Amino acid sequence: MSHSVPAEVDEDIAQNVVVQPENDDPLQIKLLALNFDYLLYKISDHVNALSQDTYTAIHGQQGEFDELDLPVLDASMEHILKVLLPKLCELEANLMAIGQVSDIAKLFRERILTLEQSMKKQKRR
């Protein structure tokens, strides 16, 4: 059974994975770790895109505020709140998820190391 690394995976992630014969990794833990790292990469990429969209929208509106009168400014502010507030809430939720994923990743790595040590001990017997 052959697995390939998705094309979008950062080269650093792909280089850190050591390809081993399937009998050395029957549970395909290395592939699982690669997929997990790829998921973290994609989440981080999505959060960065949301952050950039928010930054662009704020700075795009900021230049217009200097030239507007107060009623127009109020209308623009209301529009920004309607558009940006959901994006900011989504960004906050994603940042919280990344924090949780980080905790999960630490536990996952600990379990992987324990499993690898257990498998090495069984091979020696």
Tab-separated table of C-alpha atoms in Angstrom:
chain	number	residue	atom	x	y	z
A	1	MET	CA	0.000	0.000	0.000
A	2	SER	CA	1.621	3.273	-1.103
A	3	HIS	CA	0.763	6.702	0.244
A	4	SER	CA	1.836	9.998	-1.254
A	5	VAL	CA	2.344	13.328	0.453
A	6	PRO	CA	-0.230	15.957	-0.627
A	7	ALA	CA	1.322	18.503	-2.987
A	8	GLU	CA	0.451	21.432	-0.733
A	9	VAL	CA	2.414	20.088	2.222
A	10	ASP	CA	5.247	22.342	3.255
A	11	GLU	CA	8.625	20.886	2.240
A	12	ASP	CA	9.850	20.973	5.845
A	13	ILE	CA	7.030	18.667	6.904
A	14	ALA	CA	7.666	16.277	4.028
A	15	GLN	CA	11.412	16.184	4.732
A	16	ASN	CA	10.856	15.269	8.383
A	17	VAL	CA	8.963	12.102	7.496
A	18	VAL	CA	11.165	9.056	7.097
A	19	VAL	CA	9.715	6.621	4.602
A	20	GLN	CA	9.916	3.098	5.979
A	21	PRO	CA	8.714	-0.220	4.693
A	22	GLU	CA	5.149	-0.961	5.730
A	23	ASN	CA	6.207	-3.780	8.058
A	24	ASP	CA	8.238	-1.260	10.133
A	25	ASP	CA	5.119	0.876	10.596
A	26	PRO	CA	2.109	-1.459	10.398
A	27	LEU	CA	-0.177	1.051	12.101
A	28	GLN	CA	0.954	3.756	9.654
A	29	ILE	CA	1.768	6.079	12.514
A	30	LYS	CA	4.197	8.109	10.437
A	31	LEU	CA	1.503	8.752	7.824
A	32	LEU	CA	-0.924	9.735	10.572
A	33	ALA	CA	1.659	12.138	11.985
A	34	LEU	CA	2.215	13.620	8.522
A	35	ASN	CA	-1.518	14.072	7.997
A	36	PHE	CA	-1.829	15.670	11.426
A	37	ASP	CA	1.019	18.093	10.666
A	38	TYR	CA	-0.631	18.902	7.337
A	39	LEU	CA	-3.924	19.641	9.125
A	40	LEU	CA	-2.126	22.013	11.506
A	41	TYR	CA	-0.456	23.680	8.512
A	42	LYS	CA	-3.816	24.194	6.751
A	43	ILE	CA	-5.474	25.581	9.908
A	44	SER	CA	-2.602	28.009	10.384
A	45	ASP	CA	-2.820	29.035	6.723
A	46	HIS	CA	-6.582	29.658	7.058
A	47	VAL	CA	-6.103	31.761	10.207
A	48	ASN	CA	-3.405	33.798	8.453
A	49	ALA	CA	-5.750	34.407	5.502
A	50	LEU	CA	-8.544	35.572	7.831
A	51	SER	CA	-6.119	37.834	9.646
A	52	GLN	CA	-4.920	39.349	6.367
A	53	ASP	CA	-8.528	39.911	5.189
A	54	THR	CA	-9.316	41.684	8.456
A	55	TYR	CA	-6.202	43.836	8.225
A	56	THR	CA	-6.934	44.763	4.596
A	57	ALA	CA	-10.557	45.643	5.332
A	58	ILE	CA	-9.639	47.837	8.297
A	59	HIS	CA	-6.941	49.735	6.435
A	60	GLY	CA	-9.125	50.099	3.339
A	61	GLN	CA	-11.845	51.738	5.392
A	62	GLN	CA	-9.445	53.832	7.478
A	63	GLY	CA	-8.428	55.998	4.509
A	64	GLU	CA	-12.059	56.686	3.682
A	65	PHE	CA	-12.894	57.777	7.242
A	66	ASP	CA	-10.638	60.816	7.067
A	67	GLU	CA	-12.694	62.285	4.203
A	68	LEU	CA	-16.205	61.434	5.440
A	69	ASP	CA	-18.644	63.397	7.515
A	70	LEU	CA	-20.086	62.006	10.744
A	71	PRO	CA	-23.344	60.419	9.409
A	72	VAL	CA	-21.476	58.655	6.624
A	73	LEU	CA	-18.824	57.609	9.121
A	74	ASP	CA	-21.494	56.080	11.371
A	75	ALA	CA	-22.976	54.153	8.437
A	76	SER	CA	-19.534	52.896	7.452
A	77	MET	CA	-18.784	51.876	11.015
A	78	GLU	CA	-22.018	49.900	11.183
A	79	HIS	CA	-21.105	48.160	7.914
A	80	ILE	CA	-17.650	47.303	9.236
A	81	LEU	CA	-19.120	45.821	12.382
A	82	LYS	CA	-21.524	43.689	10.356
A	83	VAL	CA	-18.774	42.468	8.032
A	84	LEU	CA	-15.757	42.256	10.321
A	85	LEU	CA	-17.325	41.130	13.565
A	86	PRO	CA	-18.237	37.683	12.198
A	87	LYS	CA	-14.733	37.349	10.725
A	88	LEU	CA	-13.159	38.366	14.013
A	89	CYS	CA	-15.328	35.858	15.869
A	90	GLU	CA	-14.272	33.172	13.387
A	91	LEU	CA	-10.627	34.184	13.809
A	92	GLU	CA	-10.953	34.004	17.591
A	93	ALA	CA	-12.583	30.565	17.356
A	94	ASN	CA	-9.790	29.366	15.052
A	95	LEU	CA	-7.118	30.657	17.422
A	96	MET	CA	-8.791	28.839	20.303
A	97	ALA	CA	-8.966	25.691	18.153
A	98	ILE	CA	-5.258	25.984	17.353
A	99	GLY	CA	-4.538	26.170	21.074
A	100	GLN	CA	-6.560	23.012	21.608
A	101	VAL	CA	-4.919	21.316	18.624
A	102	SER	CA	-1.536	22.170	20.091
A	103	ASP	CA	-2.474	20.408	23.332
A	104	ILE	CA	-3.780	17.434	21.374
A	105	ALA	CA	-0.562	17.358	19.337
A	106	LYS	CA	1.563	17.188	22.490
A	107	LEU	CA	-0.456	14.264	23.814
A	108	PHE	CA	-0.398	12.627	20.380
A	109	ARG	CA	3.377	12.868	20.147
A	110	GLU	CA	3.773	11.410	23.639
A	111	ARG	CA	1.546	8.481	22.717
A	112	ILE	CA	3.463	7.940	19.467
A	113	LEU	CA	6.784	7.838	21.326
A	114	THR	CA	5.381	5.389	23.863
A	115	LEU	CA	3.995	3.198	21.085
A	116	GLU	CA	7.289	3.274	19.169
A	117	GLN	CA	9.228	2.310	22.288
A	118	SER	CA	6.801	-0.521	22.943
A	119	MET	CA	7.149	-1.780	19.367
A	120	LYS	CA	10.965	-1.641	19.587
A	121	LYS	CA	10.897	-3.663	22.812
A	122	GLN	CA	8.669	-6.279	21.186
A	123	LYS	CA	11.007	-6.543	18.189
A	124	ARG	CA	13.952	-7.244	20.498
A	125	ARG	CA	12.171	-10.215	22.064
